[in-house]
Amino acid sequence: MNTSSLLWYNSDADFDKLYPERIQRLSDRHWTPIDVARKAAAFLANAPGKRVLDIGSGVGKFCLIGAHFFPLVSFYGIEQREELYRHAVDAQVATHIKNAMFLHGNLTQTDLSSYDNFYFYNSFFENLDERDPIDNQFDYSISRYLYYSRYLFNALERRPAGTRLVFYHSLGDEVPSAYQLVDASDDMLLRMYIKR
């Protein structure tokens, strides 16, 4: 990696230059800020060799930042929108990050047992809030929100003790009671959990 590429990690505006202008305009509302990504990744990268999954990874910003700062941990992102998945792969190529991988698909067809820890920036909330959508590719509904939330809840419930979660801007509907809140930002938008 050359020195100029390190400038991407100086600010959100610098990092967002990896993406087309339309994608940059979505950043404030839809992509994880660098400072949040670093805190979340530090918590999830609790040992070398861990496999962290970003659920609804968008353009891959969390994974790429986590992978940059924690090179001994593998960061994976699952994203159902093909356009966003392709932007994530393009950004990975541009940043030369080797320990971040992206998958195009739906969470409900993903085996969570392949991963140790999980990051979630409320990917399902777009079903409840029609303001400023990423696109109009999907039909949004409360029933879809409930379906995905219940699916994730059940999948997380099956994970072993010691599993770590970071939720950002989430209502918390997806967190089983076995997960203990161990840290949070002052505004409670960023919450970190460990399964007992």
PDB file of C-alpha atoms in Angstrom:
ATOM      1  CA  MET A   1       0.000   0.000   0.000  1.00  0.00           C
ATOM      2  CA  ASN A   2       1.452   3.375  -0.924  1.00  0.00           C
ATOM      3  CA  THR A   3       1.536   6.314   1.459  1.00  0.00           C
ATOM      4  CA  SER A   4      -1.068   8.340  -0.432  1.00  0.00           C
ATOM      5  CA  SER A   5      -3.645   5.577   0.047  1.00  0.00           C
ATOM      6  CA  LEU A   6      -3.366   6.021   3.818  1.00  0.00           C
ATOM      7  CA  LEU A   7      -5.050   9.407   3.360  1.00  0.00           C
ATOM      8  CA  TRP A   8      -8.350   7.563   2.834  1.00  0.00           C
ATOM      9  CA  TYR A   9      -8.404   6.846   6.564  1.00  0.00           C
ATOM     10  CA  ASN A  10      -7.978  10.485   7.657  1.00  0.00           C
ATOM     11  CA  SER A  11     -11.631  11.476   7.354  1.00  0.00           C
ATOM     12  CA  ASP A  12     -14.973  10.270   6.082  1.00  0.00           C
ATOM     13  CA  ALA A  13     -14.783  12.736   3.209  1.00  0.00           C
ATOM     14  CA  ASP A  14     -11.407  11.299   2.171  1.00  0.00           C
ATOM     15  CA  PHE A  15     -12.614   7.707   2.429  1.00  0.00           C
ATOM     16  CA  ASP A  16     -15.798   8.436   0.507  1.00  0.00           C
ATOM     17  CA  LYS A  17     -13.716   9.553  -2.495  1.00  0.00           C
ATOM     18  CA  LEU A  18     -13.308   5.839  -3.209  1.00  0.00           C
ATOM     19  CA  TYR A  19     -16.922   5.829  -4.434  1.00  0.00           C
ATOM     20  CA  PRO A  20     -18.942   7.539  -7.180  1.00  0.00           C
ATOM     21  CA  GLU A  21     -20.607  10.846  -6.318  1.00  0.00           C
ATOM     22  CA  ARG A  22     -24.096   9.331  -5.883  1.00  0.00           C
ATOM     23  CA  ILE A  23     -22.711   6.880  -3.329  1.00  0.00           C
ATOM     24  CA  GLN A  24     -20.788   9.654  -1.541  1.00  0.00           C
ATOM     25  CA  ARG A  25     -24.044  11.591  -1.063  1.00  0.00           C
ATOM     26  CA  LEU A  26     -25.505   8.633   0.851  1.00  0.00           C
ATOM     27  CA  SER A  27     -22.588   8.444   3.262  1.00  0.00           C
ATOM     28  CA  ASP A  28     -23.870  10.573   6.151  1.00  0.00           C
ATOM     29  CA  ARG A  29     -27.011   8.492   6.521  1.00  0.00           C
ATOM     30  CA  HIS A  30     -26.074   5.019   5.318  1.00  0.00           C
ATOM     31  CA  TRP A  31     -22.334   4.271   5.737  1.00  0.00           C
ATOM     32  CA  THR A  32     -20.493   3.801   9.025  1.00  0.00           C
ATOM     33  CA  PRO A  33     -18.366   6.812  10.099  1.00  0.00           C
ATOM     34  CA  ILE A  34     -14.634   6.073  10.442  1.00  0.00           C
ATOM     35  CA  ASP A  35     -14.498   6.726  14.189  1.00  0.00           C
ATOM     36  CA  VAL A  36     -17.432   4.347  14.793  1.00  0.00           C
ATOM     37  CA  ALA A  37     -15.898   1.714  12.502  1.00  0.00           C
ATOM     38  CA  ARG A  38     -12.594   1.842  14.388  1.00  0.00           C
ATOM     39  CA  LYS A  39     -14.255   1.475  17.801  1.00  0.00           C
ATOM     40  CA  ALA A  40     -16.525  -1.321  16.613  1.00  0.00           C
ATOM     41  CA  ALA A  41     -13.718  -3.174  14.853  1.00  0.00           C
ATOM     42  CA  ALA A  42     -11.457  -2.908  17.926  1.00  0.00           C
ATOM     43  CA  PHE A  43     -14.134  -4.632  19.998  1.00  0.00           C
ATOM     44  CA  LEU A  44     -14.890  -7.314  17.404  1.00  0.00           C
ATOM     45  CA  ALA A  45     -11.248  -8.036  16.542  1.00  0.00           C
ATOM     46  CA  ASN A  46     -10.607  -9.445  20.012  1.00  0.00           C
ATOM     47  CA  ALA A  47      -8.100 -12.088  18.868  1.00  0.00           C
ATOM     48  CA  PRO A  48      -6.030 -12.853  15.761  1.00  0.00           C
ATOM     49  CA  GLY A  49      -7.826 -15.063  13.267  1.00  0.00           C
ATOM     50  CA  LYS A  50     -11.344 -13.921  14.203  1.00  0.00           C
ATOM     51  CA  ARG A  51     -13.909 -13.730  11.396  1.00  0.00           C
ATOM     52  CA  VAL A  52     -16.188 -10.680  11.609  1.00  0.00           C
ATOM     53  CA  LEU A  53     -19.351 -10.387   9.512  1.00  0.00           C
ATOM     54  CA  ASP A  54     -20.925  -7.046   8.618  1.00  0.00           C
ATOM     55  CA  ILE A  55     -24.630  -7.715   8.061  1.00  0.00           C
ATOM     56  CA  GLY A  56     -25.838  -5.465   5.245  1.00  0.00           C
ATOM     57  CA  SER A  57     -22.369  -4.187   4.416  1.00  0.00           C
ATOM     58  CA  GLY A  58     -23.374  -1.639   1.778  1.00  0.00           C
ATOM     59  CA  VAL A  59     -20.284  -0.314   0.008  1.00  0.00           C
ATOM     60  CA  GLY A  60     -17.942  -2.076   2.436  1.00  0.00           C
ATOM     61  CA  LYS A  61     -16.756   0.909   4.457  1.00  0.00           C
ATOM     62  CA  PHE A  62     -16.851  -0.798   7.867  1.00  0.00           C
ATOM     63  CA  CYS A  63     -15.044  -3.901   6.600  1.00  0.00           C
ATOM     64  CA  LEU A  64     -12.321  -1.958   4.810  1.00  0.00           C
ATOM     65  CA  ILE A  65     -11.638   0.290   7.790  1.00  0.00           C
ATOM     66  CA  GLY A  66     -11.678  -2.642  10.218  1.00  0.00           C
ATOM     67  CA  ALA A  67      -9.393  -4.684   7.965  1.00  0.00           C
ATOM     68  CA  HIS A  68      -6.956  -1.780   7.587  1.00  0.00           C
ATOM     69  CA  PHE A  69      -6.565  -1.223  11.324  1.00  0.00           C
ATOM     70  CA  PHE A  70      -6.757  -4.910  12.349  1.00  0.00           C
ATOM     71  CA  PRO A  71      -4.813  -6.869   9.720  1.00  0.00           C
ATOM     72  CA  LEU A  72      -4.802 -10.141  11.699  1.00  0.00           C
ATOM     73  CA  VAL A  73      -8.608 -10.395  11.587  1.00  0.00           C
ATOM     74  CA  SER A  74     -10.784 -11.201   8.543  1.00  0.00           C
ATOM     75  CA  PHE A  75     -13.732  -8.913   7.830  1.00  0.00           C
ATOM     76  CA  TYR A  76     -16.601 -10.121   5.650  1.00  0.00           C
ATOM     77  CA  GLY A  77     -19.536  -8.156   4.340  1.00  0.00           C
ATOM     78  CA  ILE A  78     -22.843  -9.544   3.054  1.00  0.00           C
ATOM     79  CA  GLU A  79     -24.886  -7.208   0.849  1.00  0.00           C
ATOM     80  CA  GLN A  80     -28.004  -7.978  -1.182  1.00  0.00           C
ATOM     81  CA  ARG A  81     -27.748  -4.993  -3.540  1.00  0.00           C
ATOM     82  CA  GLU A  82     -25.453  -5.934  -6.416  1.00  0.00           C
ATOM     83  CA  GLU A  83     -24.505  -2.312  -7.137  1.00  0.00           C
ATOM     84  CA  LEU A  84     -23.303  -1.737  -3.564  1.00  0.00           C
ATOM     85  CA  TYR A  85     -21.498  -5.076  -3.511  1.00  0.00           C
ATOM     86  CA  ARG A  86     -19.628  -4.078  -6.695  1.00  0.00           C
ATOM     87  CA  HIS A  87     -18.656  -0.709  -5.174  1.00  0.00           C
ATOM     88  CA  ALA A  88     -17.309  -2.583  -2.125  1.00  0.00           C
ATOM     89  CA  VAL A  89     -15.202  -4.873  -4.308  1.00  0.00           C
ATOM     90  CA  ASP A  90     -13.900  -1.893  -6.323  1.00  0.00           C
ATOM     91  CA  ALA A  91     -12.949  -0.072  -3.098  1.00  0.00           C
ATOM     92  CA  GLN A  92     -11.192  -3.192  -1.832  1.00  0.00           C
ATOM     93  CA  VAL A  93      -9.112  -3.350  -5.023  1.00  0.00           C
ATOM     94  CA  ALA A  94      -8.297   0.365  -4.763  1.00  0.00           C
ATOM     95  CA  THR A  95      -7.207   0.088  -1.110  1.00  0.00           C
ATOM     96  CA  HIS A  96      -5.249  -3.182  -1.615  1.00  0.00           C
ATOM     97  CA  ILE A  97      -6.892  -4.626   1.497  1.00  0.00           C
ATOM     98  CA  LYS A  98      -6.405  -8.404   1.616  1.00  0.00           C
ATOM     99  CA  ASN A  99      -8.292  -9.327   4.802  1.00  0.00           C
ATOM    100  CA  ALA A 100     -11.711  -8.003   3.739  1.00  0.00           C
ATOM    101  CA  MET A 101     -14.033 -10.060   1.550  1.00  0.00           C
ATOM    102  CA  PHE A 102     -17.462  -9.257   0.181  1.00  0.00           C
ATOM    103  CA  LEU A 103     -20.396 -11.527  -0.578  1.00  0.00           C
ATOM    104  CA  HIS A 104     -23.364 -10.678  -2.768  1.00  0.00           C
ATOM    105  CA  GLY A 105     -26.460 -12.248  -1.248  1.00  0.00           C
ATOM    106  CA  ASN A 106     -29.188 -12.163   1.327  1.00  0.00           C
ATOM    107  CA  LEU A 107     -28.585 -12.657   5.051  1.00  0.00           C
ATOM    108  CA  THR A 108     -31.213 -15.384   5.166  1.00  0.00           C
ATOM    109  CA  GLN A 109     -29.046 -17.526   2.868  1.00  0.00           C
ATOM    110  CA  THR A 110     -25.872 -16.949   4.887  1.00  0.00           C
ATOM    111  CA  ASP A 111     -24.463 -19.466   7.362  1.00  0.00           C
ATOM    112  CA  LEU A 112     -23.647 -17.373  10.430  1.00  0.00           C
ATOM    113  CA  SER A 113     -21.811 -20.304  12.006  1.00  0.00           C
ATOM    114  CA  SER A 114     -18.885 -19.474   9.716  1.00  0.00           C
ATOM    115  CA  TYR A 115     -18.269 -16.220  11.616  1.00  0.00           C
ATOM    116  CA  ASP A 116     -17.189 -15.359  15.156  1.00  0.00           C
ATOM    117  CA  ASN A 117     -18.444 -11.803  15.695  1.00  0.00           C
ATOM    118  CA  PHE A 118     -20.966  -9.504  14.040  1.00  0.00           C
ATOM    119  CA  TYR A 119     -21.460  -5.843  13.115  1.00  0.00           C
ATOM    120  CA  PHE A 120     -24.885  -4.437  12.324  1.00  0.00           C
ATOM    121  CA  TYR A 121     -25.666  -0.884  11.213  1.00  0.00           C
ATOM    122  CA  ASN A 122     -29.435  -1.323  11.251  1.00  0.00           C
ATOM    123  CA  SER A 123     -29.742  -2.617   7.703  1.00  0.00           C
ATOM    124  CA  PHE A 124     -33.414  -3.450   8.206  1.00  0.00           C
ATOM    125  CA  PHE A 125     -34.582   0.000   9.348  1.00  0.00           C
ATOM    126  CA  GLU A 126     -35.158   1.182   5.787  1.00  0.00           C
ATOM    127  CA  ASN A 127     -38.351  -0.902   5.965  1.00  0.00           C
ATOM    128  CA  LEU A 128     -39.684   1.436   8.677  1.00  0.00           C
ATOM    129  CA  ASP A 129     -38.371   4.788   7.451  1.00  0.00           C
ATOM    130  CA  GLU A 130     -39.007   5.826   3.861  1.00  0.00           C
ATOM    131  CA  ARG A 131     -36.920   9.003   4.067  1.00  0.00           C
ATOM    132  CA  ASP A 132     -33.739   9.084   1.982  1.00  0.00           C
ATOM    133  CA  PRO A 133     -33.705   5.485   0.697  1.00  0.00           C
ATOM    134  CA  ILE A 134     -30.583   4.028  -0.867  1.00  0.00           C
ATOM    135  CA  ASP A 135     -32.654   3.173  -3.932  1.00  0.00           C
ATOM    136  CA  ASN A 136     -36.095   1.910  -4.894  1.00  0.00           C
ATOM    137  CA  GLN A 137     -34.963  -1.623  -5.656  1.00  0.00           C
ATOM    138  CA  PHE A 138     -37.020  -3.318  -2.931  1.00  0.00           C
ATOM    139  CA  ASP A 139     -40.561  -3.153  -1.601  1.00  0.00           C
ATOM    140  CA  TYR A 140     -40.281  -1.921   1.974  1.00  0.00           C
ATOM    141  CA  SER A 141     -42.685  -2.978   4.701  1.00  0.00           C
ATOM    142  CA  ILE A 142     -43.055  -3.500   8.429  1.00  0.00           C
ATOM    143  CA  SER A 143     -43.534  -7.214   7.819  1.00  0.00           C
ATOM    144  CA  ARG A 144     -40.185  -7.369   6.008  1.00  0.00           C
ATOM    145  CA  TYR A 145     -38.523  -5.555   8.925  1.00  0.00           C
ATOM    146  CA  LEU A 146     -40.038  -8.043  11.379  1.00  0.00           C
ATOM    147  CA  TYR A 147     -39.051 -11.024   9.222  1.00  0.00           C
ATOM    148  CA  TYR A 148     -35.399  -9.982   8.979  1.00  0.00           C
ATOM    149  CA  SER A 149     -35.211  -8.945  12.638  1.00  0.00           C
ATOM    150  CA  ARG A 150     -36.621 -12.280  13.790  1.00  0.00           C
ATOM    151  CA  TYR A 151     -34.298 -14.185  11.455  1.00  0.00           C
ATOM    152  CA  LEU A 152     -31.234 -12.386  12.837  1.00  0.00           C
ATOM    153  CA  PHE A 153     -32.448 -12.764  16.429  1.00  0.00           C
ATOM    154  CA  ASN A 154     -32.799 -16.540  15.997  1.00  0.00           C
ATOM    155  CA  ALA A 155     -29.448 -16.865  14.228  1.00  0.00           C
ATOM    156  CA  LEU A 156     -27.656 -14.899  16.954  1.00  0.00           C
ATOM    157  CA  GLU A 157     -29.380 -16.920  19.642  1.00  0.00           C
ATOM    158  CA  ARG A 158     -27.716 -20.064  18.235  1.00  0.00           C
ATOM    159  CA  ARG A 159     -24.210 -18.589  18.415  1.00  0.00           C
ATOM    160  CA  PRO A 160     -21.917 -19.804  21.223  1.00  0.00           C
ATOM    161  CA  ALA A 161     -21.033 -17.993  24.427  1.00  0.00           C
ATOM    162  CA  GLY A 162     -18.362 -15.370  23.849  1.00  0.00           C
ATOM    163  CA  THR A 163     -19.842 -14.191  20.537  1.00  0.00           C
ATOM    164  CA  ARG A 164     -19.476 -10.428  20.192  1.00  0.00           C
ATOM    165  CA  LEU A 165     -21.960  -8.039  18.590  1.00  0.00           C
ATOM    166  CA  VAL A 166     -21.795  -4.367  17.763  1.00  0.00           C
ATOM    167  CA  PHE A 167     -25.037  -2.612  16.891  1.00  0.00           C
ATOM    168  CA  TYR A 168     -25.091   0.933  15.542  1.00  0.00           C
ATOM    169  CA  HIS A 169     -28.348   2.903  15.207  1.00  0.00           C
ATOM    170  CA  SER A 170     -30.439  -0.167  15.930  1.00  0.00           C
ATOM    171  CA  LEU A 171     -33.707  -0.496  17.799  1.00  0.00           C
ATOM    172  CA  GLY A 172     -32.284  -3.627  19.419  1.00  0.00           C
ATOM    173  CA  ASP A 173     -35.075  -5.950  18.295  1.00  0.00           C
ATOM    174  CA  GLU A 174     -32.456  -8.376  17.000  1.00  0.00           C
ATOM    175  CA  VAL A 175     -30.484  -8.836  20.248  1.00  0.00           C
ATOM    176  CA  PRO A 176     -31.302 -12.000  22.249  1.00  0.00           C
ATOM    177  CA  SER A 177     -31.367 -11.664  26.045  1.00  0.00           C
ATOM    178  CA  ALA A 178     -28.272 -13.864  26.428  1.00  0.00           C
ATOM    179  CA  TYR A 179     -26.158 -11.006  25.041  1.00  0.00           C
ATOM    180  CA  GLN A 180     -24.901  -8.678  27.768  1.00  0.00           C
ATOM    181  CA  LEU A 181     -24.346  -5.008  27.003  1.00  0.00           C
ATOM    182  CA  VAL A 182     -20.711  -4.348  27.950  1.00  0.00           C
ATOM    183  CA  ASP A 183     -20.048  -0.923  26.424  1.00  0.00           C
ATOM    184  CA  ALA A 184     -21.914   1.869  24.666  1.00  0.00           C
ATOM    185  CA  SER A 185     -21.449   5.383  23.394  1.00  0.00           C
ATOM    186  CA  ASP A 186     -22.890   8.181  25.551  1.00  0.00           C
ATOM    187  CA  ASP A 187     -25.840   8.552  23.166  1.00  0.00           C
ATOM    188  CA  MET A 188     -26.387   4.743  23.115  1.00  0.00           C
ATOM    189  CA  LEU A 189     -26.287   4.696  19.305  1.00  0.00           C
ATOM    190  CA  LEU A 190     -23.243   2.401  19.376  1.00  0.00           C
ATOM    191  CA  ARG A 191     -23.697  -0.650  21.611  1.00  0.00           C
ATOM    192  CA  MET A 192     -21.373  -3.588  22.227  1.00  0.00           C
ATOM    193  CA  TYR A 193     -22.487  -6.980  23.474  1.00  0.00           C
ATOM    194  CA  ILE A 194     -20.967 -10.325  24.487  1.00  0.00           C
ATOM    195  CA  LYS A 195     -23.006 -13.506  24.707  1.00  0.00           C
ATOM    196  CA  ARG A 196     -22.900 -15.020  28.195  1.00  0.00           C
TER     197      ARG A 196
END
